[in-house]
Amino acid sequence: MPTIIDGKKISQELKDDLKVKVAQYKEQGIEICLAVIQVGEDKASSVYVRNKKRACEYIGVKSLSYELPETTTEKELLDLVKELNERDDVNGILVQLPLPKHIDEDKVIETIDPKKDVDGFHPMSVGALSIGKKGFISCTPYGIIELLERTGVEMDGKECVIVGRSNIVGKPMAMLMLRQNATVTVTHSHTKNLKEVCKRADILIVAIGKKEFITADYVKEGAVVIDVGIHRDDNNKLYGDVKYDEVAAHASAITPVPGGVGPMTIAMLMKNCVNAVEIQDLKGNK
Ligand code: NDP
């Protein structure tokens, strides 16, 4: 039987650790504040935003909420981001994606002060990650490292294969695994012999966005398998990018869907909010 990597439990442990840290900062006179901006009323976005605000409340981070109408212009949104950049009492700025089509997402991300970029999407944050400098790290791949570390998976010197090269998962994941001294291969839709490449992996991380694509014949006996995918069928049942039952029989450890990588994303956003204290070099008043 493989170890089932319990993201729900690990994310709870992490949030509890962060709660203690936030309380310590408060004692030093440092209050952390996250500004959350949502444009329009996309249902899924509203759920994410609500969960993010709840997580802030749980760990003791103050949250400011900006719910803007769908008709908000790009300039109005950029002006709000600039105003929040200037405010000393705001440590993190999160603009919930996707944005309405008339707003250029890249422009908005690039307007956020990299020192407040708690999603880790700003080109400066991505650059800092690649060269090993201090900065915010994209929450999903950052959460995978936390899962592996807290499960006691050795990464140093291991063969890690990542399926997918998106800017928010695959690429930052590769940088993070390099930092852990893994030997990293990143695969994508042009990769030849994907099965053979995946079979080399001691740690296989799958973010391909295709329901149950990875079957047992892609997986080496005893590999650790991390499934980033999320797919919902008509009955609201969730599936990953990995065919779980079949692959679990060959893995030494595996993340389930739901309850694996998913719960880590918001917990890591909270970790980024707490990391803001160091990134901004905040000093308490006590
Ligand atoms: P993208 O669609 O942006 O990227 C998918 C990647 O998979 C691309 O790099 C693509 O290659 C590659 N790919 C597609 N088909 C193949 C193939 N046949 N063989 C090899 N590679 C292939 O997806 P994301 O990274 O944004 O997300 C991936 C999955 O993770 C989705 O299911 C998404 O819902 C989920 N997700 C979950 C999160 C969580 O919190 N748990 C957070 C973010 C995403 P190419 O570049 O060549 O097109």
Tab-separated table of C-alpha atoms and ligand atoms in Angstrom:
chain	number	residue	atom	x	y	z
A	1	MET	CA	0.000	0.000	0.000
A	2	PRO	CA	1.399	3.437	-0.880
A	3	THR	CA	1.550	6.332	1.554
A	4	ILE	CA	-1.414	8.525	0.750
A	5	ILE	CA	-0.176	12.099	0.984
A	6	ASP	CA	-2.923	13.840	2.915
A	7	GLY	CA	-3.019	17.448	1.691
A	8	LYS	CA	-5.972	18.282	3.908
A	9	LYS	CA	-4.116	17.287	7.051
A	10	ILE	CA	-0.806	18.815	5.988
A	11	SER	CA	-2.425	22.110	4.957
A	12	GLN	CA	-4.154	22.257	8.353
A	13	GLU	CA	-0.849	21.647	10.141
A	14	LEU	CA	0.761	24.376	8.087
A	15	LYS	CA	-2.050	26.848	8.818
A	16	ASP	CA	-1.732	26.070	12.529
A	17	ASP	CA	2.030	26.720	12.368
A	18	LEU	CA	1.374	29.992	10.534
A	19	LYS	CA	-1.220	31.033	13.113
A	20	VAL	CA	1.451	30.798	15.811
A	21	LYS	CA	3.900	32.792	13.693
A	22	VAL	CA	1.316	35.513	12.968
A	23	ALA	CA	0.564	35.803	16.701
A	24	GLN	CA	4.303	36.200	17.401
A	25	TYR	CA	4.532	38.947	14.787
A	26	LYS	CA	1.523	40.688	16.354
A	27	GLU	CA	3.329	40.681	19.687
A	28	GLN	CA	6.205	42.461	17.972
A	29	GLY	CA	3.760	45.032	16.605
A	30	ILE	CA	3.643	43.640	13.049
A	31	GLU	CA	0.185	43.152	11.571
A	32	ILE	CA	-0.037	41.435	8.182
A	33	CYS	CA	-2.721	42.592	5.751
A	34	LEU	CA	-3.789	41.058	2.429
A	35	ALA	CA	-5.867	42.981	-0.117
A	36	VAL	CA	-8.059	40.712	-2.256
A	37	ILE	CA	-9.531	42.095	-5.468
A	38	GLN	CA	-12.252	40.379	-7.476
A	39	VAL	CA	-13.664	41.831	-10.683
A	40	GLY	CA	-17.081	40.500	-11.738
A	41	GLU	CA	-19.067	37.675	-10.206
A	42	ASP	CA	-17.583	34.479	-11.628
A	43	LYS	CA	-18.958	31.748	-9.328
A	44	ALA	CA	-15.764	29.713	-8.996
A	45	SER	CA	-13.765	32.902	-8.309
A	46	SER	CA	-16.217	33.918	-5.586
A	47	VAL	CA	-15.704	30.544	-3.860
A	48	TYR	CA	-11.900	30.892	-4.053
A	49	VAL	CA	-12.019	34.457	-2.751
A	50	ARG	CA	-14.297	33.453	0.128
A	51	ASN	CA	-11.959	30.583	1.066
A	52	LYS	CA	-8.923	32.859	0.918
A	53	LYS	CA	-10.571	35.381	3.218
A	54	ARG	CA	-11.554	32.585	5.627
A	55	ALA	CA	-7.975	31.317	5.692
A	56	CYS	CA	-6.757	34.851	6.512
A	57	GLU	CA	-9.212	35.045	9.367
A	58	TYR	CA	-8.085	31.636	10.658
A	59	ILE	CA	-4.389	32.456	10.809
A	60	GLY	CA	-4.912	36.037	11.980
A	61	VAL	CA	-4.041	37.961	8.803
A	62	LYS	CA	-6.220	41.004	8.157
A	63	SER	CA	-7.965	40.963	4.781
A	64	LEU	CA	-9.315	43.881	2.786
A	65	SER	CA	-11.917	43.016	0.215
A	66	TYR	CA	-12.494	44.805	-3.085
A	67	GLU	CA	-15.448	43.412	-5.051
A	68	LEU	CA	-15.559	45.390	-8.265
A	69	PRO	CA	-18.263	45.217	-10.941
A	70	GLU	CA	-17.693	43.371	-14.245
A	71	THR	CA	-17.745	46.784	-15.985
A	72	THR	CA	-14.627	48.017	-14.128
A	73	THR	CA	-12.173	49.435	-16.655
A	74	GLU	CA	-8.556	48.345	-16.900
A	75	LYS	CA	-7.479	51.822	-15.792
A	76	GLU	CA	-9.702	51.730	-12.708
A	77	LEU	CA	-8.238	48.364	-11.697
A	78	LEU	CA	-4.660	49.491	-12.351
A	79	ASP	CA	-5.271	52.650	-10.302
A	80	LEU	CA	-6.519	50.561	-7.371
A	81	VAL	CA	-3.472	48.265	-7.577
A	82	LYS	CA	-1.161	51.310	-7.644
A	83	GLU	CA	-2.921	52.803	-4.627
A	84	LEU	CA	-2.511	49.505	-2.717
A	85	ASN	CA	1.153	49.340	-3.772
A	86	GLU	CA	1.672	52.679	-1.996
A	87	ARG	CA	-0.113	51.773	1.234
A	88	ASP	CA	2.231	50.836	4.079
A	89	ASP	CA	-0.541	48.950	5.865
A	90	VAL	CA	-1.037	46.522	2.938
A	91	ASN	CA	1.507	43.699	2.663
A	92	GLY	CA	0.004	41.520	-0.039
A	93	ILE	CA	-2.110	42.165	-3.136
A	94	LEU	CA	-4.072	39.387	-4.759
A	95	VAL	CA	-6.070	39.921	-7.938
A	96	GLN	CA	-8.319	36.912	-8.477
A	97	LEU	CA	-7.971	35.471	-11.992
A	98	PRO	CA	-9.449	35.137	-14.530
A	99	LEU	CA	-10.264	38.785	-15.177
A	100	PRO	CA	-12.970	39.932	-17.613
A	101	LYS	CA	-11.769	39.819	-21.233
A	102	HIS	CA	-11.453	43.606	-21.611
A	103	ILE	CA	-8.695	43.693	-18.964
A	104	ASP	CA	-5.127	42.640	-19.801
A	105	GLU	CA	-4.131	40.180	-17.036
A	106	ASP	CA	-0.408	40.484	-17.709
A	107	LYS	CA	-0.573	44.253	-17.349
A	108	VAL	CA	-2.352	43.907	-14.009
A	109	ILE	CA	0.126	41.313	-12.697
A	110	GLU	CA	3.056	43.459	-13.799
A	111	THR	CA	1.591	46.498	-12.008
A	112	ILE	CA	1.577	44.752	-8.612
A	113	ASP	CA	4.637	45.701	-6.563
A	114	PRO	CA	6.803	42.512	-6.635
A	115	LYS	CA	7.255	42.977	-2.867
A	116	LYS	CA	3.480	42.509	-2.455
A	117	ASP	CA	3.006	39.831	-5.162
A	118	VAL	CA	1.739	37.031	-2.883
A	119	ASP	CA	0.606	34.919	-5.880
A	120	GLY	CA	4.196	34.884	-7.159
A	121	PHE	CA	3.121	35.568	-10.770
A	122	HIS	CA	5.061	38.836	-11.361
A	123	PRO	CA	8.005	38.419	-13.789
A	124	MET	CA	10.325	39.699	-11.000
A	125	SER	CA	9.084	36.941	-8.663
A	126	VAL	CA	9.556	34.325	-11.382
A	127	GLY	CA	13.053	35.669	-12.099
A	128	ALA	CA	13.978	35.695	-8.400
A	129	LEU	CA	12.911	32.065	-8.121
A	130	SER	CA	15.052	31.047	-11.101
A	131	ILE	CA	18.195	32.633	-9.697
A	132	GLY	CA	17.562	31.662	-6.084
A	133	LYS	CA	16.833	35.141	-4.707
A	134	LYS	CA	14.286	36.124	-2.071
A	135	GLY	CA	10.756	36.518	-3.490
A	136	PHE	CA	7.262	35.108	-3.607
A	137	ILE	CA	6.731	31.623	-5.047
A	138	SER	CA	3.709	30.458	-7.048
A	139	CYS	CA	1.427	28.749	-4.503
A	140	THR	CA	0.686	25.387	-6.154
A	141	PRO	CA	4.287	24.281	-6.831
A	142	TYR	CA	5.374	25.776	-3.490
A	143	GLY	CA	2.667	23.629	-1.851
A	144	ILE	CA	3.995	20.495	-3.557
A	145	ILE	CA	7.430	21.072	-2.008
A	146	GLU	CA	5.764	21.492	1.392
A	147	LEU	CA	3.833	18.212	0.873
A	148	LEU	CA	7.001	16.331	-0.092
A	149	GLU	CA	9.008	17.795	2.789
A	150	ARG	CA	6.350	17.130	5.394
A	151	THR	CA	5.916	13.550	4.103
A	152	GLY	CA	9.666	12.978	4.403
A	153	VAL	CA	10.233	12.352	0.685
A	154	GLU	CA	13.940	12.687	-0.160
A	155	MET	CA	14.400	14.972	-3.181
A	156	ASP	CA	18.185	15.414	-3.228
A	157	GLY	CA	19.711	13.542	-6.167
A	158	LYS	CA	16.372	12.030	-7.245
A	159	GLU	CA	15.076	11.865	-10.816
A	160	CYS	CA	12.082	14.178	-11.009
A	161	VAL	CA	9.904	14.282	-14.116
A	162	ILE	CA	7.324	17.056	-14.457
A	163	VAL	CA	4.530	16.649	-16.989
A	164	GLY	CA	3.430	20.120	-18.127
A	165	ARG	CA	5.326	23.409	-18.490
A	166	SER	CA	2.750	26.065	-17.601
A	167	ASN	CA	3.932	29.314	-16.056
A	168	ILE	CA	1.983	28.727	-12.846
A	169	VAL	CA	2.784	25.051	-12.245
A	170	GLY	CA	5.288	23.214	-14.454
A	171	LYS	CA	8.015	25.860	-14.841
A	172	PRO	CA	8.169	27.092	-11.218
A	173	MET	CA	7.963	23.454	-10.112
A	174	ALA	CA	11.091	22.702	-12.121
A	175	MET	CA	12.956	25.588	-10.464
A	176	LEU	CA	11.871	24.479	-7.000
A	177	MET	CA	12.925	20.869	-7.594
A	178	LEU	CA	16.301	22.114	-8.839
A	179	ARG	CA	16.647	24.045	-5.588
A	180	GLN	CA	16.067	20.734	-3.806
A	181	ASN	CA	18.948	19.231	-5.841
A	182	ALA	CA	16.728	16.881	-7.835
A	183	THR	CA	17.632	16.027	-11.444
A	184	VAL	CA	14.739	17.589	-13.315
A	185	THR	CA	13.116	16.778	-16.654
A	186	VAL	CA	10.217	18.928	-17.865
A	187	THR	CA	7.927	17.346	-20.460
A	188	HIS	CA	5.187	18.849	-22.640
A	189	SER	CA	3.013	18.150	-25.652
A	190	HIS	CA	6.036	17.873	-27.998
A	191	THR	CA	7.900	15.386	-25.794
A	192	LYS	CA	8.727	12.131	-27.572
A	193	ASN	CA	8.255	8.812	-25.748
A	194	LEU	CA	6.511	10.397	-22.780
A	195	LYS	CA	5.890	7.019	-21.157
A	196	GLU	CA	9.568	6.096	-21.163
A	197	VAL	CA	10.556	9.515	-19.833
A	198	CYS	CA	7.976	9.332	-17.023
A	199	LYS	CA	9.107	5.821	-16.131
A	200	ARG	CA	12.533	7.199	-15.203
A	201	ALA	CA	11.005	9.287	-12.416
A	202	ASP	CA	11.538	8.697	-8.736
A	203	ILE	CA	9.192	11.644	-8.291
A	204	LEU	CA	6.563	12.171	-10.991
A	205	ILE	CA	4.652	15.468	-10.895
A	206	VAL	CA	1.700	15.670	-13.266
A	207	ALA	CA	0.086	18.957	-14.347
A	208	ILE	CA	-1.171	18.181	-17.827
A	209	GLY	CA	-4.832	19.178	-17.478
A	210	LYS	CA	-6.160	15.910	-18.974
A	211	LYS	CA	-8.413	13.696	-16.891
A	212	GLU	CA	-6.754	10.421	-15.769
A	213	PHE	CA	-4.140	10.676	-18.525
A	214	ILE	CA	-1.321	9.047	-16.546
A	215	THR	CA	-1.878	5.300	-16.206
A	216	ALA	CA	0.209	2.625	-14.478
A	217	ASP	CA	2.413	2.119	-17.545
A	218	TYR	CA	3.879	5.643	-17.099
A	219	VAL	CA	5.041	4.949	-13.558
A	220	LYS	CA	8.141	3.251	-12.185
A	221	GLU	CA	7.562	0.767	-9.362
A	222	GLY	CA	7.921	2.651	-6.073
A	223	ALA	CA	7.747	6.184	-7.526
A	224	VAL	CA	6.242	9.112	-5.634
A	225	VAL	CA	3.356	10.500	-7.702
A	226	ILE	CA	1.970	14.028	-7.326
A	227	ASP	CA	-1.256	14.789	-9.178
A	228	VAL	CA	-1.993	18.485	-9.743
A	229	GLY	CA	-4.972	18.025	-12.076
A	230	ILE	CA	-8.537	18.901	-11.159
A	231	HIS	CA	-11.479	17.797	-13.305
A	232	ARG	CA	-15.130	17.811	-12.288
A	233	ASP	CA	-17.733	15.594	-13.985
A	234	ASP	CA	-21.455	16.335	-14.382
A	235	ASN	CA	-22.152	14.855	-10.943
A	236	ASN	CA	-19.521	17.118	-9.348
A	237	LYS	CA	-17.164	14.183	-8.748
A	238	LEU	CA	-13.506	15.207	-8.898
A	239	TYR	CA	-10.747	13.477	-10.865
A	240	GLY	CA	-7.059	14.139	-11.298
A	241	ASP	CA	-4.636	13.886	-14.206
A	242	VAL	CA	-3.598	10.470	-12.836
A	243	LYS	CA	-5.664	7.277	-12.925
A	244	TYR	CA	-5.491	6.932	-9.183
A	245	ASP	CA	-6.365	3.286	-8.349
A	246	GLU	CA	-4.218	1.854	-11.082
A	247	VAL	CA	-1.192	4.079	-10.351
A	248	ALA	CA	-1.486	3.830	-6.539
A	249	ALA	CA	-0.871	0.076	-6.803
A	250	HIS	CA	2.664	0.811	-8.096
A	251	ALA	CA	3.567	4.008	-6.219
A	252	SER	CA	5.331	4.314	-2.865
A	253	ALA	CA	3.414	7.537	-2.164
A	254	ILE	CA	0.668	9.382	-4.024
A	255	THR	CA	-1.594	12.434	-3.670
A	256	PRO	CA	-5.331	11.793	-4.030
A	257	VAL	CA	-7.785	14.076	-5.846
A	258	PRO	CA	-9.515	15.630	-3.998
A	259	GLY	CA	-7.499	16.107	-0.810
A	260	GLY	CA	-3.943	16.156	-2.179
A	261	VAL	CA	-2.398	19.189	-3.865
A	262	GLY	CA	-5.647	21.222	-3.934
A	263	PRO	CA	-5.896	22.138	-0.228
A	264	MET	CA	-2.251	23.265	-0.205
A	265	THR	CA	-2.727	26.172	-2.601
A	266	ILE	CA	-4.572	28.476	-0.185
A	267	ALA	CA	-2.354	27.403	2.724
A	268	MET	CA	0.687	28.454	0.678
A	269	LEU	CA	-0.938	31.786	-0.113
A	270	MET	CA	-1.084	32.251	3.644
A	271	LYS	CA	2.568	31.231	3.903
A	272	ASN	CA	3.410	33.849	1.268
A	273	CYS	CA	1.516	36.483	3.307
A	274	VAL	CA	3.629	35.556	6.327
A	275	ASN	CA	6.801	35.524	4.167
A	276	ALA	CA	5.948	39.139	3.240
A	277	VAL	CA	7.325	40.197	6.623
A	278	GLU	CA	10.793	38.999	5.594
A	279	ILE	CA	10.514	40.006	1.959
A	280	GLN	CA	9.512	43.551	2.970
A	281	ASP	CA	11.964	43.519	5.858
A	282	LEU	CA	9.254	44.709	8.245
A	283	LYS	CA	10.326	45.802	11.687
A	284	GLY	CA	8.007	45.706	14.672
A	285	ASN	CA	7.453	48.636	16.992
A	286	LYS	CA	8.262	46.727	20.182
B	1	NDP	P1	-1.987	24.188	-18.727
B	1	NDP	O1	-3.097	23.768	-19.628
B	1	NDP	O2	-1.577	25.605	-18.669
B	1	NDP	O3	-0.686	23.320	-19.105
B	1	NDP	C1	-0.770	21.981	-19.428
B	1	NDP	C2	0.587	21.487	-19.809
B	1	NDP	O4	0.485	20.106	-20.160
B	1	NDP	C3	1.205	22.213	-21.020
B	1	NDP	O5	2.548	22.527	-20.765
B	1	NDP	C4	1.066	21.200	-22.146
B	1	NDP	O6	2.134	21.222	-23.073
B	1	NDP	C5	1.146	19.883	-21.406
B	1	NDP	N1	0.488	18.837	-22.164
B	1	NDP	C6	-0.758	18.845	-22.710
B	1	NDP	N2	-1.001	17.688	-23.360
B	1	NDP	C7	0.112	16.937	-23.225
B	1	NDP	C8	0.481	15.642	-23.672
B	1	NDP	N3	-0.350	14.883	-24.382
B	1	NDP	N4	1.706	15.176	-23.357
B	1	NDP	C9	2.563	15.928	-22.609
B	1	NDP	N5	2.271	17.166	-22.148
B	1	NDP	C10	1.064	17.659	-22.462
B	1	NDP	O7	-2.363	23.620	-17.291
B	1	NDP	P2	-1.974	24.087	-15.797
B	1	NDP	O8	-0.541	23.821	-15.532
B	1	NDP	O9	-2.538	25.418	-15.517
B	1	NDP	O10	-2.864	23.035	-14.976
B	1	NDP	C11	-2.714	21.645	-15.109
B	1	NDP	C12	-3.780	20.954	-14.295
B	1	NDP	O11	-3.626	21.307	-12.929
B	1	NDP	C13	-5.218	21.350	-14.643
B	1	NDP	O12	-6.050	20.194	-14.474
B	1	NDP	C14	-5.579	22.401	-13.627
B	1	NDP	O13	-6.963	22.446	-13.360
B	1	NDP	C15	-4.822	21.886	-12.429
B	1	NDP	N6	-4.425	22.932	-11.457
B	1	NDP	C16	-4.634	22.655	-10.142
B	1	NDP	C17	-4.257	23.546	-9.174
B	1	NDP	C18	-4.456	23.186	-7.743
B	1	NDP	O14	-4.506	24.045	-6.897
B	1	NDP	N7	-4.533	21.905	-7.405
B	1	NDP	C19	-3.658	24.850	-9.516
B	1	NDP	C20	-3.375	25.005	-10.922
B	1	NDP	C21	-3.776	24.068	-11.851
B	1	NDP	P3	2.412	22.473	-24.089
B	1	NDP	O15	3.081	23.509	-23.241
B	1	NDP	O16	3.312	21.889	-25.108
B	1	NDP	O17	1.084	22.890	-24.614
